[in-house]
Coordinates of C-alpha atoms in Angstrom, one line a residue:
X1 CA -4.1 35.3 15.1
X2 CA -4.7 31.8 14.2
X3 CA -4.1 28.9 16.9
X4 CA -1.9 26.5 15.4
X5 CA -1.6 24.0 18.3
X6 CA 1.6 22.5 17.0
X7 CA 3.0 21.6 20.4
X8 CA 2.1 18.5 21.7
X9 CA 3.0 19.1 25.3
X10 CA 0.1 21.4 25.8
X11 CA -2.0 18.5 25.4
X12 CA 0.0 16.0 27.7
X13 CA -2.2 16.6 30.9
X14 CA -5.4 15.5 28.9
X15 CA -7.3 12.7 30.5
X16 CA -6.9 9.2 29.0
X17 CA -10.1 7.5 28.9
X18 CA -9.1 3.9 29.4
X19 CA -12.6 2.8 30.4
X20 CA -14.0 3.6 27.0
X21 CA -11.3 1.8 25.1
X22 CA -11.9 -1.6 27.0
X23 CA -15.2 -1.6 28.5
X24 CA -17.8 0.9 27.2
X25 CA -17.0 0.3 23.5
X26 CA -16.7 -3.5 23.5
X27 CA -19.1 -5.4 21.6
X28 CA -20.0 -9.5 22.2
X29 CA -20.9 -12.1 19.8
X30 CA -24.3 -13.3 19.9
X31 CA -24.9 -16.6 22.0
X32 CA -25.0 -19.8 19.8
X33 CA -27.8 -22.2 19.8
X34 CA -26.3 -24.7 22.4
X35 CA -26.2 -21.7 25.0
X36 CA -22.3 -20.7 24.7
X37 CA -21.5 -17.9 26.6
X38 CA -21.0 -14.6 24.7
X39 CA -17.3 -13.8 23.7
X40 CA -16.3 -10.2 24.2
X41 CA -14.7 -8.5 21.2
X42 CA -12.3 -5.7 22.0
X43 CA -13.2 -2.8 19.6
X44 CA -10.6 -0.6 20.5
X45 CA -6.9 -0.9 21.7
X46 CA -4.1 1.5 22.9
X47 CA -0.5 1.1 21.7
X48 CA 1.9 2.5 24.1
X49 CA 3.7 5.2 22.0
X50 CA 4.0 8.5 23.9
X51 CA 3.7 11.8 21.7
X52 CA 3.1 10.2 18.6
X53 CA 3.5 13.0 16.3
X54 CA 3.2 10.6 13.1
X55 CA 3.8 7.1 11.7
X56 CA 2.2 4.4 9.6
X57 CA 1.0 1.0 9.9
X58 CA 2.0 -1.4 6.9
X59 CA 0.4 -4.9 6.7
X60 CA 2.4 -7.4 4.6
X61 CA 3.2 -11.1 4.5
X62 CA 4.8 -10.9 7.8
X63 CA 1.7 -9.1 9.4
X64 CA 1.0 -5.7 10.4
X65 CA 3.9 -3.5 11.7
X66 CA 3.5 0.0 13.3
X67 CA 6.2 2.5 12.9
X68 CA 5.9 5.5 14.9
X69 CA 7.9 8.5 16.3
X70 CA 8.0 9.4 19.9
X71 CA 8.5 13.0 19.4
X72 CA 9.3 14.1 22.9
X73 CA 11.6 11.1 23.7
X74 CA 13.7 11.4 20.5
X75 CA 12.7 7.7 19.8
X76 CA 11.5 5.7 16.7
X77 CA 9.3 2.7 17.9
X78 CA 8.4 -0.8 16.2
X79 CA 5.4 -2.6 17.1
X80 CA 3.5 -5.5 15.9
X81 CA -0.1 -5.5 15.7
X82 CA -1.7 -8.8 15.7
X83 CA -5.5 -8.9 15.2
X84 CA -6.5 -6.7 18.4
X85 CA -3.4 -6.9 20.3
X86 CA 0.0 -5.0 20.0
X87 CA 3.5 -6.0 20.9
X88 CA 6.6 -3.6 21.3
X89 CA 9.4 -5.0 18.9
X90 CA 12.2 -2.2 19.2
X91 CA 13.0 1.3 20.2
X92 CA 15.9 3.0 18.6
X93 CA 17.1 6.6 19.7
X94 CA 17.2 9.2 16.8
X95 CA 18.0 12.8 16.4
X96 CA 16.1 15.6 18.3
X97 CA 12.3 15.9 17.6
X98 CA 11.3 13.0 15.0
X99 CA 8.1 14.0 13.5
X100 CA 6.9 11.3 11.4
X101 CA 7.7 7.8 9.7
X102 CA 6.8 5.9 6.4
X103 CA 7.3 2.6 5.1
X104 CA 9.0 2.2 1.9
X105 CA 8.8 -1.8 1.8
X106 CA 7.9 -4.3 4.3
X107 CA 11.2 -4.4 5.8
X108 CA 12.3 -0.8 5.0
X109 CA 11.2 2.6 6.5
X110 CA 12.2 6.3 6.9
X111 CA 11.6 8.9 9.5
X112 CA 11.7 12.5 9.4
X113 CA 13.9 14.2 12.1
X114 CA 14.0 17.8 12.9
X115 CA 17.1 18.1 14.6
X116 CA 19.3 16.6 12.0
X117 CA 17.3 18.2 9.2
X118 CA 17.3 14.7 7.6
X119 CA 15.4 11.7 6.5
X120 CA 16.6 8.7 8.3
X121 CA 16.4 5.1 6.9
X122 CA 16.1 2.0 8.6
X123 CA 15.7 -1.9 7.9
X124 CA 13.8 -4.1 9.8
X125 CA 15.8 -7.3 10.6
X126 CA 13.9 -9.9 12.4
X127 CA 12.1 -7.8 15.0
X128 CA 14.9 -5.1 15.4
X129 CA 15.5 -1.7 13.6
X130 CA 18.9 -1.4 11.9
X131 CA 20.0 2.2 10.9
X132 CA 21.2 2.6 7.3
X133 CA 21.5 6.1 6.3
X134 CA 20.7 9.6 6.6
X135 CA 19.5 11.8 3.8
X136 CA 19.9 15.6 4.4
X137 CA 17.1 18.0 3.2
X138 CA 18.1 21.1 4.3
X139 CA 15.7 22.1 6.9
X140 CA 13.7 20.7 9.7
X141 CA 11.3 18.1 8.0
X142 CA 7.7 17.8 9.5
X143 CA 6.5 15.0 7.2
X144 CA 7.9 12.6 4.9
X145 CA 5.8 10.7 2.1
X146 CA 6.7 8.0 -0.5
X147 CA 5.6 9.2 -3.7
X148 CA 6.9 6.5 -5.9
X149 CA 8.3 3.0 -5.0
X150 CA 9.3 0.8 -8.1
X151 CA 12.0 -1.8 -8.2
X152 CA 13.6 -0.9 -5.1
X153 CA 13.9 2.8 -6.2
X154 CA 12.0 5.5 -4.6
X155 CA 10.9 9.1 -4.7
X156 CA 10.3 10.8 -1.5
X157 CA 8.7 14.3 -0.6
X158 CA 9.9 16.0 2.6
X159 CA 7.7 19.2 3.8
X160 CA 8.8 21.4 6.5
X161 CA 8.0 21.9 10.0
X162 CA 8.3 25.7 9.3
X163 CA 9.0 27.6 6.0
X164 CA 8.1 27.7 2.4
X165 CA 10.3 24.9 0.9
X166 CA 9.7 21.3 0.5
X167 CA 12.5 18.7 -0.7
X168 CA 12.1 16.1 -3.1
X169 CA 14.4 13.1 -3.0
X170 CA 14.3 11.8 -6.8
X171 CA 15.0 8.1 -7.9
X172 CA 16.7 7.1 -4.9
X173 CA 17.7 3.4 -3.8
X174 CA 19.4 2.2 -0.5
X175 CA 22.5 0.9 -2.1
X176 CA 23.0 3.8 -4.4
X177 CA 26.7 4.7 -4.6
X178 CA 26.1 8.4 -5.3
X179 CA 24.7 11.1 -2.9
X180 CA 20.8 11.2 -3.1
X181 CA 19.3 13.7 -5.6
X182 CA 17.5 16.2 -3.5
X183 CA 15.7 19.1 -5.0
X184 CA 14.0 22.0 -3.0
X185 CA 11.1 23.9 -4.4
X186 CA 9.1 26.8 -2.8
X187 CA 5.5 25.6 -2.2
X188 CA 3.7 27.7 0.6
X189 CA 4.0 28.4 4.2
X190 CA 4.1 25.4 6.1
X191 CA 2.9 22.6 3.9
X192 CA 2.1 19.7 6.2
X193 CA 0.7 16.3 5.6
X194 CA 1.2 15.9 1.7
X195 CA -1.4 13.5 0.1
X196 CA -1.7 11.9 -3.3
X197 CA -4.7 12.9 -5.4
X198 CA -6.2 10.9 -8.2
X199 CA -7.4 14.3 -10.0
X200 CA -7.7 17.7 -8.9
X201 CA -9.2 20.9 -10.7
X202 CA -6.5 22.8 -12.7
X203 CA -4.3 19.6 -13.1
X204 CA -4.2 17.0 -15.8
X205 CA -3.7 13.5 -14.2
X206 CA -2.6 12.4 -10.5
X207 CA -1.2 15.2 -8.2
X208 CA 0.7 15.6 -4.9
X209 CA -1.2 18.0 -2.4
X210 CA -0.8 19.7 0.8
X211 CA -2.8 21.9 3.2
X212 CA -0.8 25.0 3.9
X213 CA -1.1 26.1 7.5
X214 CA 0.1 29.6 7.6
X215 CA -1.1 30.3 4.1
X216 CA -4.6 29.0 4.5
X217 CA -4.8 27.2 1.2
X218 CA -4.5 23.9 -0.6
X219 CA -1.9 23.4 -3.2
X220 CA -0.9 20.8 -5.8
X221 CA 1.6 19.7 -8.2
X222 CA 1.1 17.0 -11.3
X223 CA 2.9 13.8 -10.6
X224 CA 4.1 14.2 -14.1
X225 CA 6.2 17.4 -13.1
X226 CA 6.9 17.2 -9.3
X227 CA 9.4 20.2 -9.3
X228 CA 6.8 22.5 -11.1
X229 CA 5.4 25.3 -9.4
X230 CA 2.4 24.3 -7.2
X231 CA -1.2 25.4 -8.5
X232 CA -3.5 27.0 -5.6
X233 CA -6.7 24.6 -5.4
X234 CA -8.5 26.4 -2.8
X235 CA -8.1 29.0 0.0
X236 CA -9.7 28.8 3.3
X237 CA -10.9 31.3 6.0
X238 CA -8.8 29.6 8.7
X239 CA -5.6 27.5 9.2
X240 CA -5.8 24.6 6.8
X241 CA -4.1 21.7 8.8
X242 CA -4.7 18.2 6.8
X243 CA -6.1 17.4 3.4
X244 CA -7.1 13.9 2.1
X245 CA -8.9 12.5 -0.7
X246 CA -12.3 10.5 -0.5
X247 CA -11.8 6.9 -1.7
X248 CA -13.2 7.5 -5.2
X249 CA -11.4 10.9 -5.4
X250 CA -14.4 13.0 -6.0
X251 CA -13.6 15.1 -3.0
X252 CA -10.7 16.5 -1.3
X253 CA -11.6 17.0 2.6
X254 CA -9.7 19.4 4.4
X255 CA -9.5 19.9 8.3
X256 CA -9.4 23.7 9.3
X257 CA -8.3 24.3 12.9
X258 CA -10.9 27.0 14.0
X259 CA -14.0 28.8 12.9
X260 CA -16.5 25.9 13.6
X261 CA -16.2 24.5 9.9
X262 CA -14.2 22.3 7.9
X263 CA -14.2 22.1 4.1
X264 CA -14.2 19.9 1.0
X265 CA -13.3 20.7 -2.4
X266 CA -14.8 18.9 -5.8
X267 CA -11.9 17.4 -7.5
X268 CA -13.6 17.9 -10.8
X269 CA -14.8 21.5 -10.7
X270 CA -13.0 22.9 -7.8
X271 CA -16.2 23.8 -5.9
X272 CA -15.5 24.7 -2.3
X273 CA -18.1 23.6 0.2
X274 CA -17.9 24.3 4.0
X275 CA -19.0 21.9 6.3
X276 CA -20.4 22.8 9.8
X277 CA -18.4 21.3 12.8
X278 CA -19.8 20.6 16.0
X279 CA -16.5 21.6 17.6
X280 CA -14.1 24.6 17.0
X281 CA -13.0 22.8 13.8
X282 CA -10.3 19.7 13.5
X283 CA -6.7 18.8 13.1
X284 CA -6.9 15.7 11.1
X285 CA -9.3 13.9 8.5
X286 CA -10.0 10.4 7.0
X287 CA -12.8 10.1 4.6
X288 CA -14.5 6.9 4.6
X289 CA -16.8 7.3 1.7
X290 CA -17.5 9.9 -0.6
X291 CA -20.0 11.5 1.7
X292 CA -18.9 10.2 4.9
X293 CA -15.7 11.7 6.9
X294 CA -13.8 11.2 10.1
X295 CA -12.4 14.3 11.5
X296 CA -9.9 14.3 14.5
X297 CA -9.7 16.5 17.5
X298 CA -8.5 16.5 20.9
X299 CA -9.5 13.3 22.5
X300 CA -12.2 12.5 20.0
X301 CA -13.2 11.6 16.5
X302 CA -16.4 13.0 14.9
X303 CA -17.9 11.2 11.9
X304 CA -20.1 13.1 9.5
X305 CA -22.5 12.0 6.7
X306 CA -23.1 14.7 4.2
X307 CA -25.6 15.3 1.5
X308 CA -24.5 16.6 -1.9
X309 CA -24.2 19.9 -0.9
X310 CA -21.9 19.4 2.1
X311 CA -24.9 19.7 4.6
X312 CA -24.3 17.4 7.8
X313 CA -27.0 14.9 7.9
X314 CA -25.8 13.0 11.1
X315 CA -22.7 13.2 13.2
X316 CA -21.2 10.4 15.5
X317 CA -18.5 10.0 17.9
X318 CA -15.6 7.9 19.0
X319 CA -13.3 8.8 22.0
X320 CA -9.6 8.7 21.6
X321 CA -6.7 9.2 24.1
X322 CA -5.0 12.5 22.6
X323 CA -4.6 15.1 20.3
X324 CA -5.6 13.1 17.2
X325 CA -2.9 14.9 14.8
X326 CA -3.2 12.2 12.2
X327 CA -5.3 9.3 11.1
X328 CA -4.8 6.2 9.0
X329 CA -7.5 4.0 7.6
X330 CA -6.8 0.3 6.9
X331 CA -8.2 -3.3 7.7
X332 CA -5.6 -4.3 10.4
X333 CA -7.4 -7.3 11.7
X334 CA -8.6 -8.8 8.6
X335 CA -12.2 -8.9 9.1
X336 CA -13.0 -6.8 6.0
X337 CA -13.7 -3.6 7.9
X338 CA -11.5 -0.6 7.9
X339 CA -10.1 0.4 11.1
X340 CA -8.6 3.7 12.0
X341 CA -5.3 4.5 13.6
X342 CA -5.3 7.8 15.6
X343 CA -1.8 9.1 16.2
X344 CA -2.1 11.3 19.3
X345 CA 0.8 14.0 19.3
X346 CA -0.5 14.9 22.9
X347 CA -1.0 11.8 25.0
X348 CA 0.6 8.5 26.0
X349 CA -0.9 6.1 23.4
X350 CA -1.7 5.5 19.8
X351 CA -5.6 4.3 19.4
X352 CA -6.5 1.7 17.1
X353 CA -10.5 1.9 16.7
X354 CA -11.7 -1.2 14.8
X355 CA -14.6 -1.2 12.2
X356 CA -17.2 -1.1 11.3
X357 CA -16.6 2.6 12.2
X358 CA -19.9 4.3 11.7
X359 CA -21.9 1.4 13.0
X360 CA -19.9 1.4 16.3
X361 CA -19.8 5.1 16.7
X362 CA -21.8 6.6 19.4
X363 CA -24.7 8.9 18.3
X364 CA -23.8 11.0 21.5
X365 CA -20.7 12.9 22.2
X366 CA -18.8 10.9 24.5
X367 CA -16.9 13.8 26.2
X368 CA -18.4 16.6 28.2
X369 CA -18.0 20.1 26.7
X370 CA -14.3 21.2 27.4
X371 CA -14.0 24.3 29.6
X372 CA -13.3 27.3 27.2

């Protein structure tokens, strides 16, 4: 039976490596000509969000805001990240087991909540969260994704914690007088962490895709026909946890939980390449370049540079504080380098690791091999 590791409480006792976040991985500026003392630059911070099953950082005119769920505490949290420090702005009670959150606009967000089988919508007013409404989707949602946002109207996708159905919330706005148009479609068994693709073999134009845990496959539907039956893009020998496209869209990287390998799929041809992992596998993925990728695991991220055939040329490492169930890449501190946000479903914090991510990564593994 494949190990799914869906429950964050399994990882709660894991050690939080505070020293690595503040000391070992700090970097200093060079001394100036006048002999000015070096100024330390923090290369990693920990944002206090326990059991962060999901969330998103959004940087807008008012700076960078982190919306994240505290799964075990049944809370939605709002933090401001200012450069390389974070501040808690607000926390609000939601239903049992919130799983993820996504921004609709700079002041509008939505959270997927298992216990209420709903997408809960919130407005940010000043520094506070204001509950607006609840959209029922008919099952316990694991993920919520903003597929389209135009003129204050949105199309959302909710994928399930368990089951085969996904739910589309079509052409919805906060001030609509009628009930949201929710359409459920059968996809695959446990489609987690949906993503947008610029292209994929078997579909004309952009698509929406997801890795299916229990069905061990990658499926996709065209953006031009969201309610269509999904196309099976690839099948895998192990639980497929997370799929993300490379920046140019040439590859779709897929994290596999077991088997000592991950995968990538050529978006043009459908060619499947298996990528050797230094660990059992991975649970999250964030491609840095067409041939450079970050994989997330328990308490660590490993970065791999590949050749054109998917052979690993080099592996590097970053330590994080928990079970890195989801990764987000963006430039948070405005220095022109992409940073990675690790949402740790098992642990007490969310890690923000500042770039340049490859250059700052260790060439040696930072954690001792865990007992088997």
